[in-house]
Coordinates of C-alpha atoms in Angstrom, one line a residue:
M881 CA 77.8 105.9 98.1
C882 CA 77.8 107.7 101.4
R883 CA 79.7 109.4 104.2
I884 CA 80.5 107.3 107.2
F885 CA 81.8 108.0 110.7
G886 CA 82.1 106.5 114.2
S887 CA 84.2 105.8 117.2
F888 CA 85.5 102.9 119.2
A889 CA 86.9 102.6 122.8
V890 CA 85.3 105.9 123.4
G891 CA 81.7 107.1 123.5
A892 CA 80.2 110.1 121.6
T893 CA 77.2 112.2 122.5
G894 CA 74.1 112.7 120.3
P895 CA 74.9 116.4 119.6
E896 CA 78.5 115.4 118.8
L897 CA 77.5 112.8 116.2
A898 CA 75.0 115.3 114.8
A899 CA 77.8 117.8 114.3
V900 CA 79.9 115.1 112.5
S901 CA 77.0 114.2 110.3
A902 CA 76.3 117.8 109.5
R903 CA 79.8 118.4 108.2
Q904 CA 79.5 115.5 105.7
R905 CA 75.8 115.6 104.9
H906 CA 76.4 117.0 101.4
G907 CA 77.8 113.6 100.4
G908 CA 74.8 111.7 101.8
P909 CA 71.7 113.8 101.6
D910 CA 69.1 111.0 101.3
Q911 CA 69.2 109.3 104.7
R912 CA 70.9 109.6 108.0
G913 CA 71.5 106.7 110.4
V914 CA 73.3 106.7 113.7
L915 CA 73.7 104.1 116.4
R916 CA 75.7 104.4 119.6
G917 CA 76.3 102.6 122.8
P918 CA 78.8 102.5 125.7
G919 CA 82.2 103.1 124.2
W920 CA 81.2 103.1 120.5
S921 CA 79.3 104.9 117.8
L922 CA 78.6 104.3 114.1
G923 CA 76.9 106.5 111.6
C924 CA 76.2 107.1 107.9
D925 CA 74.8 109.8 105.7
R926 CA 73.6 108.0 102.6
L927 CA 73.5 108.8 98.9
A928 CA 71.1 106.2 97.7
V929 CA 72.3 104.7 94.4
T930 CA 71.9 100.9 94.7
D931 CA 68.4 100.0 95.9
P932 CA 67.3 103.5 97.0
V933 CA 64.3 102.1 98.9
G934 CA 66.3 99.6 100.9
G935 CA 69.8 99.8 102.3
A936 CA 69.3 101.7 105.6
Q937 CA 72.6 102.1 107.4
P938 CA 74.1 101.0 109.7
Y939 CA 73.6 97.6 108.3
R940 CA 72.3 94.8 110.7
L941 CA 71.1 91.3 110.2
A942 CA 69.1 89.4 112.7
A943 CA 71.1 86.2 112.0
V944 CA 74.3 88.0 112.9
P945 CA 73.5 89.8 116.2
G946 CA 76.1 92.2 117.5
V947 CA 77.7 93.0 114.1
L948 CA 77.1 96.4 112.6
A949 CA 78.5 97.9 109.4
V950 CA 78.6 101.1 107.3
L951 CA 79.8 101.5 103.8
N952 CA 80.9 104.4 101.6
G953 CA 81.2 103.4 98.0
E954 CA 79.9 100.7 95.6
L955 CA 80.4 97.0 95.7
Y956 CA 80.3 95.9 92.0
N957 CA 80.3 92.2 92.8
H958 CA 77.5 92.3 95.4
A959 CA 75.1 90.1 93.3
E960 CA 77.7 87.4 93.1
L961 CA 78.5 87.7 96.9
R962 CA 74.8 87.6 97.7
R963 CA 74.3 84.3 95.8
R964 CA 77.3 82.8 97.6
L965 CA 76.2 83.9 101.0
A966 CA 72.6 82.9 100.3
A967 CA 73.8 79.4 99.5
R968 CA 75.3 79.3 103.0
G969 CA 71.9 80.2 104.6
H970 CA 72.1 83.9 104.9
R971 CA 69.0 86.0 104.1
F972 CA 68.9 89.7 103.3
P973 CA 66.2 92.3 103.8
D974 CA 66.8 94.2 100.5
A975 CA 69.0 94.3 97.4
C976 CA 71.4 97.0 98.6
D977 CA 75.1 96.2 98.0
G978 CA 76.2 96.9 101.6
S979 CA 73.4 94.9 103.3
L980 CA 75.5 91.7 102.8
L981 CA 78.5 93.1 104.9
P982 CA 77.5 91.6 108.3
A983 CA 77.0 88.2 106.7
L984 CA 80.3 88.5 104.8
Y985 CA 82.1 89.4 108.0
A986 CA 80.4 86.5 109.8
E987 CA 81.8 84.1 107.2
Y988 CA 85.3 85.5 106.8
G989 CA 86.0 87.7 109.8
T990 CA 88.6 90.4 109.3
A991 CA 89.5 89.0 105.9
F992 CA 86.0 90.0 104.5
A993 CA 87.4 92.8 102.4
E994 CA 89.5 90.4 100.4
H995 CA 86.2 89.4 98.7
L996 CA 85.0 92.9 97.8
D997 CA 85.3 94.3 94.3
G998 CA 84.6 97.9 94.0
M999 CA 85.4 101.3 95.5
F1000 CA 84.8 101.3 99.2
A1001 CA 85.5 102.5 102.7
V1002 CA 83.9 100.1 105.3
A1003 CA 83.6 100.1 109.0
V1004 CA 82.5 96.9 110.8
L1005 CA 81.8 97.0 114.5
D1006 CA 81.8 93.6 116.2
L1007 CA 80.2 93.9 119.7
R1008 CA 80.3 90.2 120.5
S1009 CA 82.5 88.5 123.1
R1010 CA 85.7 90.3 122.0
P1011 CA 84.6 93.6 120.7
Q1012 CA 86.6 95.1 117.8
L1013 CA 86.4 97.6 115.1
V1014 CA 87.5 96.7 111.6
L1015 CA 88.2 99.4 108.9
A1016 CA 88.9 98.6 105.3
V1017 CA 89.5 100.6 102.0
D1018 CA 89.6 99.5 98.4
D1019 CA 92.9 98.5 96.7
M1020 CA 93.4 101.8 94.8
G1021 CA 92.2 104.1 97.7
M1022 CA 89.3 105.5 95.7
K1023 CA 87.3 105.9 98.9
P1024 CA 89.4 107.5 101.7
L1025 CA 88.9 106.9 105.5
H1026 CA 90.5 109.4 107.9
Y1027 CA 91.0 108.6 111.6
H1028 CA 92.5 110.0 114.8
L1029 CA 93.9 107.6 117.4
A1030 CA 94.3 109.1 120.9
A1031 CA 97.9 108.6 122.1
G1032 CA 97.6 109.0 125.8
G1033 CA 95.5 110.0 128.8
A1034 CA 92.2 108.5 129.7
E1035 CA 91.3 108.0 126.0
S1036 CA 94.5 106.1 125.1
G1037 CA 93.7 103.8 122.2
A1038 CA 90.4 105.4 121.4
I1039 CA 89.8 105.9 117.7
R1040 CA 87.4 108.3 115.8
F1041 CA 87.0 108.1 112.1
A1042 CA 85.2 109.8 109.3
S1043 CA 85.1 110.0 105.5
E1044 CA 86.2 113.7 105.6
I1045 CA 88.6 115.6 107.8
A1046 CA 85.9 118.3 108.4
G1047 CA 83.7 115.6 109.9
L1048 CA 86.5 114.1 112.0
L1049 CA 87.2 117.5 113.5
A1050 CA 83.7 117.8 114.7
F1051 CA 84.4 115.0 117.3
D1052 CA 85.2 116.6 120.7
G1053 CA 88.4 114.6 121.1
V1054 CA 90.0 115.5 117.8
P1055 CA 92.2 118.6 117.8
A1056 CA 92.9 120.8 114.7
V1057 CA 96.7 121.1 114.9
L1058 CA 98.4 122.2 111.7
R1059 CA 101.6 120.4 110.9
E1060 CA 104.6 122.7 110.9
D1061 CA 105.9 121.1 107.6
A1062 CA 102.5 121.4 105.8
L1063 CA 103.7 124.4 103.7
D1064 CA 106.8 122.6 102.5
T1065 CA 104.7 119.6 101.7
V1066 CA 102.3 121.6 99.6
L1067 CA 105.2 123.3 97.7
A1068 CA 107.3 120.1 97.4
T1069 CA 104.6 117.5 96.6
R1070 CA 101.5 119.6 96.1
T1071 CA 99.6 117.7 98.9
A1072 CA 100.3 115.4 101.7
L1073 CA 101.2 111.9 100.3
G1074 CA 100.8 108.6 102.0
T1075 CA 99.0 108.0 105.3
Q1076 CA 99.9 111.4 106.9
T1077 CA 97.7 114.4 106.4
A1078 CA 98.4 118.1 106.9
L1079 CA 97.1 117.9 110.4
E1080 CA 98.9 116.4 113.4
G1081 CA 97.5 113.0 114.5
I1082 CA 95.0 112.7 111.6
R1083 CA 95.9 109.9 109.2
V1084 CA 94.3 108.2 106.3
L1085 CA 94.2 104.4 105.6
P1086 CA 96.6 103.4 102.8
P1087 CA 95.1 101.8 99.7
G1088 CA 94.2 98.1 100.1
A1089 CA 94.5 98.3 103.9
T1090 CA 92.5 96.6 106.7
A1091 CA 92.8 97.9 110.2
V1092 CA 91.7 96.2 113.4
L1093 CA 91.4 97.7 116.8
R1094 CA 90.5 96.0 120.1
R1095 CA 90.2 97.6 123.4
G1096 CA 93.5 97.9 125.2
E1097 CA 95.5 96.9 122.1
P1098 CA 97.3 98.9 119.4
L1099 CA 95.8 99.5 116.0
R1100 CA 96.9 96.8 113.6
V1101 CA 97.0 97.9 109.9
R1102 CA 97.5 95.2 107.3
Q1103 CA 98.1 95.6 103.6
R1104 CA 96.0 93.1 101.7
T1105 CA 97.3 91.4 98.6
P1106 CA 95.8 93.4 95.7
R1107 CA 92.9 91.8 93.9
T1108 CA 94.1 90.2 90.6
A1109 CA 92.1 89.7 87.5
A1110 CA 92.9 87.8 84.3
P1111 CA 92.5 90.5 81.6
A1112 CA 91.2 89.2 78.3
G1113 CA 92.0 90.9 75.0
D1114 CA 93.7 94.2 74.3
A1115 CA 93.4 97.5 76.2
R1116 CA 90.2 98.4 74.5
D1117 CA 88.6 95.1 75.4
V1118 CA 89.6 95.3 79.0
L1119 CA 88.5 98.9 79.4
R1120 CA 85.2 98.2 77.5
H1121 CA 84.4 95.4 80.0
E1122 CA 84.9 97.8 83.0
V1123 CA 83.1 100.7 81.4
R1124 CA 80.1 98.6 80.7
R1125 CA 80.1 97.1 84.2
L1126 CA 80.3 100.5 85.9
A1127 CA 77.8 102.1 83.5
R1128 CA 75.1 99.8 84.8
T1129 CA 73.1 101.7 87.3
G1130 CA 69.5 102.5 88.1
S1131 CA 70.5 106.2 88.8
P1132 CA 71.0 108.9 86.1
L1133 CA 74.4 108.4 84.5
C1134 CA 76.7 110.8 82.7
A1135 CA 80.4 111.0 81.7
I1136 CA 83.0 113.7 82.2
T1137 CA 84.5 114.6 78.9
S1138 CA 87.6 116.8 79.0
G1139 CA 88.6 116.5 75.4
G1140 CA 91.6 114.3 76.1
L1141 CA 92.4 110.6 75.4
D1142 CA 91.5 109.1 78.8
S1143 CA 88.0 110.6 79.3
G1144 CA 87.4 110.3 75.5
L1145 CA 87.9 106.5 75.7
V1146 CA 85.6 106.2 78.7
T1147 CA 83.0 108.4 76.9
A1148 CA 83.1 106.5 73.7
L1149 CA 82.7 103.1 75.3
A1150 CA 80.0 104.3 77.8
A1151 CA 78.0 105.7 74.9
E1152 CA 78.2 102.3 73.2
E1153 CA 76.9 100.6 76.3
V1154 CA 74.0 103.1 76.9
R1155 CA 72.9 102.8 73.3
E1156 CA 73.0 99.0 73.3
A1157 CA 71.0 99.0 76.6
G1158 CA 68.3 101.2 74.9
G1159 CA 68.7 104.0 77.3
G1160 CA 68.9 106.9 74.9
P1161 CA 72.1 109.0 74.4
L1162 CA 74.7 109.2 77.1
H1163 CA 75.0 112.7 78.6
T1164 CA 78.5 114.2 78.7
F1165 CA 79.8 117.3 80.6
H1166 CA 82.7 119.6 79.9
L1167 CA 83.7 122.7 81.8
S1168 CA 85.4 125.8 80.5
Y1169 CA 85.6 129.5 81.6
R1170 CA 83.8 132.5 80.2
G1171 CA 86.1 134.6 78.0
R1172 CA 89.1 133.7 75.9
W1173 CA 91.7 131.6 77.7
P1174 CA 94.7 129.6 76.4
A1175 CA 94.6 125.8 76.1
A1176 CA 90.8 125.7 75.9
E1177 CA 89.6 122.2 75.2
H1178 CA 85.9 122.6 74.6
E1179 CA 86.2 122.0 70.8
Y1180 CA 88.0 118.7 71.4
A1181 CA 85.3 117.7 73.9
R1182 CA 82.6 118.6 71.4
A1183 CA 84.4 116.5 68.8
V1184 CA 84.5 113.5 71.1
A1185 CA 80.8 114.0 71.9
R1186 CA 79.9 114.2 68.2
R1187 CA 81.8 111.1 67.4
A1188 CA 80.2 109.2 70.3
R1189 CA 76.8 110.7 69.6
T1190 CA 76.2 112.0 73.2
A1191 CA 74.0 114.7 74.6
H1192 CA 76.7 117.2 75.4
H1193 CA 76.7 119.9 78.1
H1194 CA 79.2 122.7 77.8
I1195 CA 79.4 124.5 81.2
A1196 CA 81.1 127.9 81.2
V1197 CA 82.0 129.2 84.7
D1198 CA 82.3 133.0 85.3
P1199 CA 85.8 133.8 86.6
A1200 CA 84.2 136.4 88.9
E1201 CA 83.0 133.4 90.9
F1202 CA 86.5 132.0 91.5
G1203 CA 87.0 133.6 94.9
S1204 CA 84.0 132.0 96.5
L1205 CA 84.6 128.7 94.6
L1206 CA 88.1 128.5 96.0
T1207 CA 87.0 128.9 99.6
R1208 CA 84.4 126.2 99.2
T1209 CA 86.8 123.9 97.4
V1210 CA 89.4 124.2 100.1
R1211 CA 86.8 123.6 102.8
H1212 CA 85.6 120.4 101.2
L1213 CA 89.1 119.0 100.6
G1214 CA 90.0 119.5 104.3
Q1215 CA 93.7 119.8 103.5
P1216 CA 95.7 121.8 101.0
N1217 CA 95.9 120.5 97.4
A1218 CA 98.0 122.8 95.1
D1219 CA 96.4 121.6 91.8
P1220 CA 94.2 124.3 90.3
I1221 CA 92.1 121.6 88.8
A1222 CA 90.4 121.3 92.3
L1223 CA 88.4 124.5 91.6
S1224 CA 87.4 123.2 88.2
T1225 CA 86.5 119.8 89.5
Y1226 CA 84.2 121.3 92.2
A1227 CA 82.4 123.5 89.6
L1228 CA 82.1 120.6 87.2
F1229 CA 80.4 118.3 89.6
R1230 CA 78.1 121.1 90.7
A1231 CA 76.9 121.3 87.1
V1232 CA 76.5 117.6 86.9
R1233 CA 74.3 117.5 90.0
E1234 CA 72.2 120.6 89.0
A1235 CA 71.4 118.8 85.7
G1236 CA 70.0 115.9 87.7
F1237 CA 72.8 113.3 87.4
T1238 CA 73.9 111.1 90.3
V1239 CA 76.6 108.9 88.8
A1240 CA 79.5 110.1 86.6
L1241 CA 82.1 108.1 84.8
T1242 CA 85.6 109.7 84.7
G1243 CA 89.0 108.9 83.1
D1244 CA 91.1 109.2 86.3
G1245 CA 94.0 106.8 86.8
A1246 CA 95.1 106.3 83.2
D1247 CA 98.2 108.5 83.4
E1248 CA 99.5 106.7 86.5
L1249 CA 98.9 103.2 85.1
F1250 CA 100.0 103.8 81.5
G1251 CA 102.9 106.2 82.0
G1252 CA 101.3 109.3 80.7
Y1253 CA 103.2 112.0 82.6
D1254 CA 106.1 113.8 81.2
R1255 CA 108.1 113.3 84.4
V1256 CA 107.7 109.6 84.0
R1257 CA 108.8 109.6 80.4
A1258 CA 111.8 111.7 81.3
A1259 CA 112.8 109.4 84.1
L1260 CA 112.6 106.4 81.8
A1261 CA 114.6 108.1 79.1
A1262 CA 117.5 109.1 81.5
P1263 CA 120.7 107.2 80.7
A1264 CA 121.6 104.2 82.8
G1265 CA 123.6 105.1 85.9
S1266 CA 122.3 108.7 85.9
D1267 CA 120.4 110.3 88.7
W1268 CA 116.8 110.3 87.3
I1269 CA 115.2 110.4 90.8
T1270 CA 116.2 114.0 91.7
P1271 CA 114.6 115.7 88.6
Y1272 CA 111.6 113.4 88.9
V1273 CA 111.0 114.5 92.5
D1274 CA 111.5 118.1 91.6
A1275 CA 108.8 117.7 88.9
L1276 CA 106.3 116.6 91.5
G1277 CA 106.4 119.9 93.3
A1278 CA 104.5 123.1 92.9
A1279 CA 107.8 125.0 93.2
P1280 CA 111.3 123.7 92.5
R1281 CA 113.7 123.2 95.3
L1282 CA 115.8 126.3 94.5
L1283 CA 112.7 128.5 94.6
R1284 CA 111.4 126.9 97.8
D1285 CA 114.8 127.6 99.5
R1286 CA 114.7 131.2 98.3
L1287 CA 111.1 131.8 99.6
Y1288 CA 111.6 130.1 103.0
T1289 CA 112.7 132.1 106.0
P1290 CA 116.1 131.1 107.6
A1291 CA 114.2 129.7 110.6
Y1292 CA 111.9 127.5 108.4
R1293 CA 114.8 126.3 106.3
A1294 CA 116.6 125.3 109.6
Y1295 CA 113.5 123.5 110.8
L1296 CA 113.3 121.5 107.5
A1297 CA 117.0 120.7 107.5
E1298 CA 116.6 119.2 111.0
R1299 CA 113.3 117.4 110.4
G1300 CA 113.6 116.6 106.7
S1301 CA 111.5 117.9 103.9
A1302 CA 108.7 116.2 102.0
A1303 CA 110.9 116.0 98.9
D1304 CA 113.7 114.3 100.9
R1305 CA 111.3 111.6 102.1
V1306 CA 110.0 110.9 98.6
T1307 CA 113.6 110.8 97.3
A1308 CA 114.7 108.3 100.0
E1309 CA 111.6 106.1 99.3
L1310 CA 112.3 106.0 95.6
R1311 CA 116.0 105.3 96.0
A1312 CA 115.1 102.3 98.3
H1313 CA 112.6 101.0 95.8
A1314 CA 114.9 101.5 92.9
K1315 CA 117.6 99.5 94.6
E1316 CA 115.0 96.6 95.1
D1317 CA 113.8 96.8 91.5
G1318 CA 117.2 97.1 89.9
A1319 CA 117.0 98.4 86.4
D1320 CA 113.2 98.1 86.3
R1321 CA 112.4 101.8 86.6
I1322 CA 108.8 101.5 85.4
T1323 CA 108.0 99.3 88.4
T1324 CA 109.5 101.8 90.8
L1325 CA 107.7 104.7 89.1
T1326 CA 104.3 103.0 88.7
R1327 CA 104.4 101.8 92.4
F1328 CA 104.9 105.4 93.6
E1329 CA 102.4 107.0 91.2
T1330 CA 99.6 104.5 91.9
R1331 CA 100.2 103.7 95.6
R1332 CA 101.3 107.1 96.9
R1333 CA 100.5 110.0 94.6
L1334 CA 97.3 108.8 92.9
P1335 CA 95.2 108.2 96.1
A1336 CA 96.3 111.4 97.9
Y1337 CA 96.5 113.8 95.0
H1338 CA 93.8 112.7 92.5
L1339 CA 91.4 110.2 94.0
R1340 CA 90.9 112.1 97.3
R1341 CA 90.1 115.2 95.3
V1342 CA 87.7 113.4 93.0
D1343 CA 86.0 111.8 96.0
H1344 CA 85.6 114.9 98.1
L1345 CA 84.6 117.3 95.3
S1346 CA 82.1 114.9 93.6
M1347 CA 80.6 114.1 96.9
A1348 CA 80.4 117.8 97.8
W1349 CA 77.5 117.7 95.3
A1350 CA 76.3 114.2 96.1
V1351 CA 77.6 112.7 92.8
E1352 CA 79.1 109.2 92.7
A1353 CA 82.2 109.3 90.5
R1354 CA 83.1 105.9 89.0
M1355 CA 86.6 105.3 87.5
P1356 CA 87.0 102.4 85.0
F1357 CA 90.8 102.8 84.8
C1358 CA 91.1 102.1 88.6
Q1359 CA 89.5 98.7 88.4
P1360 CA 91.7 95.6 89.1
S1361 CA 91.5 94.2 85.5
V1362 CA 92.7 97.4 84.0
A1363 CA 95.5 97.8 86.6
G1364 CA 96.5 94.2 86.1
Y1365 CA 96.5 94.6 82.3
A1366 CA 98.7 97.7 82.6
R1367 CA 101.2 96.0 84.9
G1368 CA 101.6 93.1 82.4
L1369 CA 102.5 95.4 79.5
P1370 CA 106.1 95.8 78.4
T1371 CA 107.8 99.1 79.2
S1372 CA 107.5 100.3 75.6
A1373 CA 103.7 100.0 75.7
R1374 CA 103.4 101.9 79.0
D1375 CA 105.6 104.8 78.1
G1376 CA 103.4 107.6 76.9
K1377 CA 100.2 105.6 77.1
R1378 CA 100.9 103.9 73.7
A1379 CA 98.4 101.1 74.5
L1380 CA 95.7 103.6 75.1
Y1381 CA 96.4 105.5 71.9
E1382 CA 96.1 102.3 70.0
A1383 CA 92.8 101.6 71.8
G1384 CA 91.5 105.0 70.7
R1385 CA 92.0 104.4 67.0
G1386 CA 88.6 104.2 65.3
L1387 CA 86.8 105.3 68.5
L1388 CA 88.1 108.9 68.9
P1389 CA 88.5 111.7 66.4
A1390 CA 92.0 111.9 64.9
A1391 CA 92.4 115.5 66.2
V1392 CA 92.1 114.2 69.8
L1393 CA 94.6 111.4 69.2
R1394 CA 97.1 113.8 67.6
R1395 CA 96.9 116.6 70.1
P1396 CA 99.6 117.1 72.8
K1397 CA 98.8 115.9 76.3
Q1398 CA 97.1 118.5 78.4
P1399 CA 95.5 118.0 81.8
F1400 CA 92.0 119.3 82.6
T1401 CA 92.8 122.2 84.8
L1402 CA 92.5 125.9 85.4
P1403 CA 94.7 128.2 83.2
V1404 CA 96.1 129.8 86.4
A1405 CA 99.1 131.5 84.7
A1406 CA 96.8 133.4 82.4
M1407 CA 94.4 134.2 85.2
L1408 CA 97.0 135.6 87.6
T1409 CA 97.4 138.7 85.6
A1410 CA 96.3 142.3 86.0
G1411 CA 92.5 142.8 85.9
S1412 CA 91.7 139.1 86.5
P1413 CA 89.2 138.4 89.4
L1414 CA 91.5 135.6 90.6
L1415 CA 94.4 138.0 91.2
D1416 CA 92.5 139.9 93.9
T1417 CA 91.8 136.7 95.8
V1418 CA 95.4 135.4 95.5
G1419 CA 96.9 138.8 96.2
E1420 CA 94.9 139.1 99.5
L1421 CA 96.1 135.7 100.6
L1422 CA 99.7 136.6 99.8
S1423 CA 99.6 139.9 101.7
P1424 CA 102.9 140.7 103.5
A1425 CA 101.2 141.1 106.8
R1426 CA 99.6 137.7 106.5
L1427 CA 102.8 135.9 105.5
R1428 CA 104.9 137.5 108.2
R1429 CA 102.6 136.1 110.9
S1430 CA 103.5 132.5 110.1
G1431 CA 107.2 133.1 110.0
R1432 CA 107.7 130.5 107.3
L1433 CA 108.0 132.7 104.1
R1434 CA 109.9 135.7 103.1
A1435 CA 107.1 138.1 102.4
D1436 CA 109.3 140.4 100.3
R1437 CA 110.4 137.5 98.1
V1438 CA 106.8 136.2 97.6
Q1439 CA 105.9 139.7 96.6
A1440 CA 108.8 139.8 94.1
L1441 CA 107.6 136.5 92.7
L1442 CA 104.1 137.9 92.3
A1443 CA 105.6 141.0 90.5
R1444 CA 107.5 138.8 88.2
Q1445 CA 104.4 136.8 87.4
L1446 CA 102.5 140.0 86.6
A1447 CA 105.3 141.3 84.4
T1448 CA 106.0 138.0 82.6
P1449 CA 103.3 135.3 83.3
S1450 CA 104.6 131.8 83.5
D1451 CA 103.1 128.4 84.5
G1452 CA 105.9 127.7 87.1
D1453 CA 105.6 131.0 89.0
A1454 CA 101.8 130.9 88.8
L1455 CA 101.7 127.4 90.3
A1456 CA 104.0 128.3 93.1
L1457 CA 101.9 131.4 94.0
W1458 CA 98.7 129.4 93.8
A1459 CA 100.1 126.7 96.1
I1460 CA 101.1 129.3 98.7
A1461 CA 97.7 131.0 98.5
V1462 CA 95.9 127.6 98.9
H1463 CA 98.0 126.8 102.0
E1464 CA 97.2 130.2 103.5
L1465 CA 93.5 129.9 102.8
W1466 CA 93.5 126.3 104.2
T1467 CA 95.1 127.4 107.5
E1468 CA 92.2 129.9 107.9
V1469 CA 89.5 127.5 106.9
V1470 CA 90.7 124.6 109.1
Q1471 CA 91.0 126.8 112.2
G1472 CA 87.3 127.6 111.7
M1473 CA 86.4 124.0 111.7
R1474 CA 86.9 123.7 115.5
V1475 CA 83.5 125.2 116.4
P1476 CA 80.8 124.3 118.9
A1477 CA 78.7 121.3 117.9
G1478 CA 75.6 123.4 117.1
C1479 CA 77.5 125.5 114.6
A1480 CA 79.0 122.8 112.3
A1481 CA 79.8 124.1 108.8

């Protein structure tokens, strides 16, 4: 698990690469490796999990001269690949998973990623007769890779890439230009979905993509056929297999236990594996907030921990810390994400690392694969022939369309009418897919939830905020066998996660199985009230003078919305205000990322 970066068809200076590395060093504090030459560079900041003694990056093999590789992630099938490659005559200097990448590339060329099972972002630099750069990310997009491709001038075709936007912006040739439609994107879809980010010219590889670049040629991005697995047994059997596989690590392991169904299943099955392996009790972590807040889940989390017999850690964050936590969270994410859970996630992984744990199992991905969201259930329940897409898209946003239109200035509304809003683009995409899929709404919805929203909204957040504290987050639900099992279920079993509730019977407390669905998040509606420390931070970010400078929002109407929230707190108003505040803070933070190399944040 690491942070990677590099360039191709353009050189980079030593100080420039040091600045990029410094921006991402939090995710790879154990070892730094950088190589550069005429027109290329490749670097890695390593978090040593597999074979901590070996595994120096960039990876090189004497038998494959001219091929270099760097890896962010974990390759769960590296032992199997190592045996296969050894049978073909390859030898390796250590037992690190990524050390086999040059040999795998030598055998399969640009198709090497089709043989990888895990979460990964990989860069392979082939400096032989026809130099090329090959980038690849895993099928679910658990490990993101951001890049900037120069469009013209002397650097036309030059590419720079990095695990995080902050690192990418430390390259001299990458500008920090905010997209004009970023505010609408945050309010309409909560974050930038798909390959586009909130910054002009900075993109992220889509899930399951391999990109190839040769000098003088355009970047070619190919979607690989997703890995398929033949699931055996029911949901519990399939999930147990993946939890056990991912729980095997030589590094300190824990689980994130929110008190809900998804993390509860992972916790219960991981505790089984740890006990059977003779490793003592599994450690579990749950985060809450000091004081009395609505929808607290710590009692449910304790019940899961008691049932699974774990060593449970209940972390209570002081709300007075929220202002500083929010700034650090936004900086690590690199682009705005309107989900208040981001602040909670950052604080939770901080506690995990401070307790001495390097690997954490989480329950992310279950809702997308097994139809857990209310918006999905409502879309499936809509009568045949009705417009289920419009309300579904509205439910994706931090603010409904009518509220967005009311808050935008006339000039910004006109701009969006001409260019198209984020919601309009999502609507058009869903209508096109619904036409292809016919009456099979679950296929349309699952495709969008897993291929577009999950990587951008959830997985990027988990990656960035776990790695902010050098913690490797492993996600059993995002493995090919679980995804394949979910796709093969009838609609009735995927509506409302029925297959997972059945899997939880006998494993989880009845109270957890009976409770209403509730996401792990920050109770922002209750915290945006008079006297709350969070109100001061949000109020400052929503000051009329600040909003008027951008020309996108009606400052008077934002203030009226804030007054309504203070008079009658509601989840909807609070989320809209939170999203605007996050966007405003992000614009300030990202502008500060374009600093001299010696001052990298």
